[in-house]
Amino acid sequence: MRDLLFSQLKGLAGQAGLGLLSLGLAIAPSTAIEASVVSTPEAPLQNKQPVSQKAPDANTLLEMGRTQGEAGRFSSAASLWQRAVAEYRRSKDVLGAATSSSYLSYAYLQLGQLQEATLAIEESKTLLQQASKTVTTKKIWAGALNTEGFIQLAMGEAEVAKESFGKAAALYESVGDEAGKLGAQINQAGALQKLGLYRRARKTLEQINYQLQSKPDSLVKATGLQSLGVALQVLGDLEKSKEVLEQSLAIAERLRSNPAISATLFNLGNSNFARGDIKAAIDAYQRAVETATGPLEKTEARIRLLRAYIEEQMWAEARDLLPQIQDPTRNLKPSRMSAYAAVSLASSWMKLPATNPEQQTQEIGQLLARTVERARSLNDKRAESLALKQLAELYGQTEQWKEAQKIAEKGLLIAQEIDAEDITARLQGLLGKFLQKQGDDRGAIAAYSSAVNSLESLRSDLVAINSEVQFSFRDTVEPIYRELVGLLVKGDPSQKNLKQARKTIESLQLAELDNFFREACLDAKPKQIDEIDPTAAAIYPIILSDRLATIVSIPGKPLRHHEIIRPKEELNNTFEELLGSLSLAYPTPQRLSISRTVYEWIISPLETEGALEGINTLVFVLDGTLRNVPMAALYDGEKYLLEKYSVALSQGLQLLEPQALDIEKLGAVTAGLSEARQGFDPLPNVESELARIEDRLESETLLNEEFTSPSLQKAIVSSPFPVVHLATHGQFSSRAEDTFLLTWDGRIDVKEFDELLGKRSLGSTNPIELLVLSACETAYGDDRAVLGLAGIAVRSGARSTLATLWPVRDVSTSNLMTQFYQELAKPGVTKAEALRRSQLSLLQEPSSDHPFFWAPFILVGNWL
């Protein structure tokens, strides 16, 4: 089981409609919001009896279970609800038994007991079919359908889960329960996300937001907006999430509801943290601490504040805060939420530089050992496996590899038992690390391979995984792929290992794009390079912790491998220095020296062995900081790489849809801005650039005020032209929200590209073959900015994208683009060769022979 929406957000709509953890809308850090705020399916109780000294009756058992469930003690809740079902059945109270069975199913679900959860919800539904169709019955039905939807999600049946949530929403609407309807609709958006229908999920949330805006201020509205804000965060719309959460906060403050204020501030802190605005996150967490009404909520807010202090390296503040967290965490009542809090504390505490390392390690170890025991006492296997994962990391931090391995293996067995794939993947990765440290490379490869397989199966969930599992992509996910590749290419690797290494690095490229978009939106279509182009070689330079390993795929030949032993830091420094050397101010001798060094690392071993004879095009699948470096500017001591080969980039051959451009149908939709707009400088040569393209190709042109998003979309849809050429300011960033193109009236964000160009995507009979972006640049200081370019390339649906890494003198760009289209119209000339010839035309001119002018133009995707 993947422990989906409820684990992601501790209830992405608060387990809407179950009536127990504020089952319509709660998003508080501990999932507890005042019961009066939300709609709950009431049990059919007339007179609630006080707890008797004798055996409690069914009503009391039901309420006792709710108390345990809301506190996160699911095993105890399940026992109480089992007894309640039996008591209600004994008294022939059908609705009471149905309610208890629905609650019991939810408890089993949280405990990872899917079979038992399914049986319990089926029993609830069977009982409900026997009951008269009253308002109370419909509410209980809606709650049962929500529970069933979560079970279906956990079993990978997202389509039927979506239907279950939809039926629940309709039932809530039929009885006028707005809060229940809202929660079910948010759950349905989560199911759409699970199906990969991100646009529909976002539209569903937009409709919910529209509904909420028309409502008067109330605690239900504040909590609904809070739920919506968290759901938007999961979908990656961080700016909208912040806006909605701030709305929720304003309403809660006007209503003077401290529980709602604290809960919203907590989630606003999370949203700001995800946006990278750590100072704003700190402010929100501090205010959440001040307004928290319970010990768990206050402790959780302080733990997140500690994490933010550590992220900002505010060591003094972190050390001052730590004592305020330690005792309260130890004193929390046993529950899943208190276990998660302890694990989160340990994770941050382990990153805090210690004045007394031995004492700090011992204290963290005691905290985690106590957490493991408490989780066992609760029979909460998810919490137990999570605590064991963190304890294994602690032992690994102190290099007690054998002990760390044993703990990881124990946690792994538990996580696999309940199908908690998110924790399973982490533990498999840790196990690989511990085995590798002990010299067991074969065992480590097996463990890392299992971890990668688990991560692959989690693709649609990974971006929204429970933050308590600490799934930081750069710190957690990426190293698993890299360590596996490092072991596979170690020594004299076999063809089998090289093929697995190549597949793994391509899978990492896909995972990075998933993480960039916060959507698992890319379908892999593996192609062998000799199926695509027998005169092209694919080169994979891979940055590992202690070396640069290069895998080369040449048609008709076995995979090749060579490496240079250098620390990762030195490699990255060299690549960054090479990029910096392409500035006009950098001394030419030093630039050529650095460029030659990198050439010798990646290309020279292939030329020395004659491996590139007959090869015309080099297709690079670049990694890490190398992505920002234009490969065409590498220098062998006499010539640039550009002078010998055509060059293209790919996110991996898995993404290719190979097809040559039909020059008989060559034409373009062109658009550009020559005038200054929105604080960006004018581009005076854009007008002539577009005019010169129009002289050579049939085209439809949108200039300045004509260039708006709607007009561009209309031109693209109505025109049969295979090329779209945009001469406008734009920025590529490793953050999707900072990747955009400028139009006359606004911006086109990277996530809007599929909507803008969607009707001409790869699946159509007339797709966009080439997208040209002639005035863009990468974000300054962003070592992964080219992810933004790759994101636009993939999101546009175009087979190829031609773009610039940095802004170039306007007239040079215009000349290059004119030459490019002139070459592209010639028979037998590929896009990569057309770009090469146009770059050479600049290189051969004294006024533009420096790489600054011709190197930033790169072709991404299909080079044919």
PDB file of C-alpha atoms in Angstrom, residues 485 489 497-499 501-502 505 538-542 549-553 559-562:
ATOM      1  CA  VAL A 485      25.325   3.820 -11.598  1.00  0.00           C
ATOM      2  CA  VAL A 489      30.382   1.048 -14.022  1.00  0.00           C
ATOM      3  CA  ASN A 497      25.960  -3.554 -16.237  1.00  0.00           C
ATOM      4  CA  LEU A 498      26.589  -0.792 -18.787  1.00  0.00           C
ATOM      5  CA  LYS A 499      23.093  -1.231 -20.221  1.00  0.00           C
ATOM      6  CA  ALA A 501      23.706   2.001 -15.931  1.00  0.00           C
ATOM      7  CA  ARG A 502      22.524   3.758 -19.100  1.00  0.00           C
ATOM      8  CA  ILE A 505      20.767   7.480 -15.740  1.00  0.00           C
ATOM      9  CA  ALA A 538      24.994   8.980 -27.794  1.00  0.00           C
ATOM     10  CA  ILE A 539      27.352  10.133 -25.033  1.00  0.00           C
ATOM     11  CA  TYR A 540      26.439   9.973 -21.346  1.00  0.00           C
ATOM     12  CA  PRO A 541      28.966  11.813 -19.114  1.00  0.00           C
ATOM     13  CA  ILE A 542      27.917  10.932 -15.534  1.00  0.00           C
ATOM     14  CA  ALA A 549      32.198   8.128 -15.961  1.00  0.00           C
ATOM     15  CA  THR A 550      31.263   8.302 -19.635  1.00  0.00           C
ATOM     16  CA  ILE A 551      29.115   5.697 -21.372  1.00  0.00           C
ATOM     17  CA  VAL A 552      28.980   5.807 -25.169  1.00  0.00           C
ATOM     18  CA  SER A 553      26.452   4.165 -27.460  1.00  0.00           C
ATOM     19  CA  LEU A 559      28.548   0.067 -25.291  1.00  0.00           C
ATOM     20  CA  ARG A 560      31.833   1.756 -24.417  1.00  0.00           C
ATOM     21  CA  HIS A 561      32.953   3.175 -21.099  1.00  0.00           C
ATOM     22  CA  HIS A 562      35.807   5.353 -19.903  1.00  0.00           C
TER      23      HIS A 562
END
